[in-house]
Amino acid sequence: MLEKLSVSIDTIRVPAKRAKTLDETKLGLIAEDIMDKGQLTPIQVRIDGDGYILIEGLHRLEALRALGEAYVEAYIVRARLH
């Protein structure tokens, strides 16, 4: 089950491999959409010590950062125990 929280953008670490996939054109389009409608879809992160690691939603995260937002709506993904 996913838990939804408002998370400080400064506490989210983006893995280097994921950061390389950032598309500036897509980032601009998503930022415009967020300005018009707000953040409709939360990103996904997992807990890592005192912070979080991005799982899904790089462009949404970076669009919010570019817009000067301090927080992002995020689903906290927890590993399933087998």
PDB file of C-alpha atoms in Angstrom:
ATOM      1  CA  MET A   1       0.000   0.000   0.000  1.00  0.00           C
ATOM      2  CA  LEU A   2       1.260   3.457  -0.894  1.00  0.00           C
ATOM      3  CA  GLU A   3       1.328   6.231   1.701  1.00  0.00           C
ATOM      4  CA  LYS A   4       0.932   9.785   0.350  1.00  0.00           C
ATOM      5  CA  LEU A   5       2.878  12.632   1.998  1.00  0.00           C
ATOM      6  CA  SER A   6       4.065  16.145   1.296  1.00  0.00           C
ATOM      7  CA  VAL A   7       7.858  15.817   1.144  1.00  0.00           C
ATOM      8  CA  SER A   8      10.536  18.521   1.175  1.00  0.00           C
ATOM      9  CA  ILE A   9      12.190  18.608  -2.240  1.00  0.00           C
ATOM     10  CA  ASP A  10      15.577  19.144  -0.574  1.00  0.00           C
ATOM     11  CA  THR A  11      15.359  15.715   1.099  1.00  0.00           C
ATOM     12  CA  ILE A  12      14.975  13.799  -2.194  1.00  0.00           C
ATOM     13  CA  ARG A  13      18.074  12.316  -3.825  1.00  0.00           C
ATOM     14  CA  VAL A  14      17.956  11.588  -7.549  1.00  0.00           C
ATOM     15  CA  PRO A  15      20.186   8.677  -8.624  1.00  0.00           C
ATOM     16  CA  ALA A  16      22.799   9.783 -11.194  1.00  0.00           C
ATOM     17  CA  LYS A  17      21.601   7.255 -13.772  1.00  0.00           C
ATOM     18  CA  ARG A  18      18.046   8.593 -13.518  1.00  0.00           C
ATOM     19  CA  ALA A  19      19.175  12.247 -13.641  1.00  0.00           C
ATOM     20  CA  LYS A  20      20.783  11.612 -17.049  1.00  0.00           C
ATOM     21  CA  THR A  21      17.325  10.959 -18.524  1.00  0.00           C
ATOM     22  CA  LEU A  22      16.121  14.530 -17.894  1.00  0.00           C
ATOM     23  CA  ASP A  23      14.596  16.088 -21.030  1.00  0.00           C
ATOM     24  CA  GLU A  24      14.555  19.913 -20.822  1.00  0.00           C
ATOM     25  CA  THR A  25      11.678  20.223 -23.340  1.00  0.00           C
ATOM     26  CA  LYS A  26       9.506  17.806 -21.378  1.00  0.00           C
ATOM     27  CA  LEU A  27      10.488  19.589 -18.164  1.00  0.00           C
ATOM     28  CA  GLY A  28       9.225  22.903 -19.540  1.00  0.00           C
ATOM     29  CA  LEU A  29       5.917  21.419 -20.663  1.00  0.00           C
ATOM     30  CA  ILE A  30       5.317  19.776 -17.300  1.00  0.00           C
ATOM     31  CA  ALA A  31       6.207  22.997 -15.449  1.00  0.00           C
ATOM     32  CA  GLU A  32       3.619  24.881 -17.529  1.00  0.00           C
ATOM     33  CA  ASP A  33       1.016  22.211 -16.812  1.00  0.00           C
ATOM     34  CA  ILE A  34       1.745  22.336 -13.076  1.00  0.00           C
ATOM     35  CA  MET A  35       1.413  26.138 -13.132  1.00  0.00           C
ATOM     36  CA  ASP A  36      -2.025  25.803 -14.765  1.00  0.00           C
ATOM     37  CA  LYS A  37      -3.436  22.806 -12.883  1.00  0.00           C
ATOM     38  CA  GLY A  38      -1.176  22.100  -9.910  1.00  0.00           C
ATOM     39  CA  GLN A  39       0.539  18.793  -9.250  1.00  0.00           C
ATOM     40  CA  LEU A  40      -2.029  16.149 -10.146  1.00  0.00           C
ATOM     41  CA  THR A  41       0.112  13.014  -9.942  1.00  0.00           C
ATOM     42  CA  PRO A  42       2.386  12.382  -6.948  1.00  0.00           C
ATOM     43  CA  ILE A  43       5.952  11.222  -7.511  1.00  0.00           C
ATOM     44  CA  GLN A  44       7.177   7.963  -5.944  1.00  0.00           C
ATOM     45  CA  VAL A  45      10.044   7.806  -3.456  1.00  0.00           C
ATOM     46  CA  ARG A  46      11.454   5.330  -0.986  1.00  0.00           C
ATOM     47  CA  ILE A  47      12.849   6.114   2.436  1.00  0.00           C
ATOM     48  CA  ASP A  48      16.655   6.221   2.664  1.00  0.00           C
ATOM     49  CA  GLY A  49      17.987   7.138   6.100  1.00  0.00           C
ATOM     50  CA  ASP A  50      16.890  10.704   6.876  1.00  0.00           C
ATOM     51  CA  GLY A  51      15.774  11.395   3.293  1.00  0.00           C
ATOM     52  CA  TYR A  52      14.269   9.806   0.224  1.00  0.00           C
ATOM     53  CA  ILE A  53      15.389   8.334  -3.095  1.00  0.00           C
ATOM     54  CA  LEU A  54      13.373   9.088  -6.214  1.00  0.00           C
ATOM     55  CA  ILE A  55      11.715   6.054  -7.787  1.00  0.00           C
ATOM     56  CA  GLU A  56       9.387   7.694 -10.329  1.00  0.00           C
ATOM     57  CA  GLY A  57       8.603  11.278 -11.360  1.00  0.00           C
ATOM     58  CA  LEU A  58      11.892  12.973 -12.235  1.00  0.00           C
ATOM     59  CA  HIS A  59      10.327  15.542 -14.559  1.00  0.00           C
ATOM     60  CA  ARG A  60       7.563  16.432 -12.078  1.00  0.00           C
ATOM     61  CA  LEU A  61      10.132  16.808  -9.288  1.00  0.00           C
ATOM     62  CA  GLU A  62      12.445  19.005 -11.355  1.00  0.00           C
ATOM     63  CA  ALA A  63       9.519  21.072 -12.683  1.00  0.00           C
ATOM     64  CA  LEU A  64       8.409  21.830  -9.128  1.00  0.00           C
ATOM     65  CA  ARG A  65      12.003  22.656  -8.157  1.00  0.00           C
ATOM     66  CA  ALA A  66      12.274  25.034 -11.163  1.00  0.00           C
ATOM     67  CA  LEU A  67       9.019  26.698 -10.110  1.00  0.00           C
ATOM     68  CA  GLY A  68      10.507  27.401  -6.683  1.00  0.00           C
ATOM     69  CA  GLU A  69       8.311  24.972  -4.753  1.00  0.00           C
ATOM     70  CA  ALA A  70       9.675  23.615  -1.466  1.00  0.00           C
ATOM     71  CA  TYR A  71       7.435  20.526  -1.217  1.00  0.00           C
ATOM     72  CA  VAL A  72       6.163  17.816  -3.533  1.00  0.00           C
ATOM     73  CA  GLU A  73       3.308  15.352  -3.098  1.00  0.00           C
ATOM     74  CA  ALA A  74       4.833  11.876  -3.029  1.00  0.00           C
ATOM     75  CA  TYR A  75       3.853   8.279  -2.537  1.00  0.00           C
ATOM     76  CA  ILE A  76       6.182   6.470  -0.141  1.00  0.00           C
ATOM     77  CA  VAL A  77       6.929   3.082  -1.690  1.00  0.00           C
ATOM     78  CA  ARG A  78       7.770   0.391   0.817  1.00  0.00           C
ATOM     79  CA  ALA A  79       9.416  -2.911  -0.047  1.00  0.00           C
ATOM     80  CA  ARG A  80       7.129  -5.880   0.329  1.00  0.00           C
ATOM     81  CA  LEU A  81       8.223  -8.538   2.789  1.00  0.00           C
ATOM     82  CA  HIS A  82       8.031 -12.071   1.420  1.00  0.00           C
TER      83      HIS A  82
END
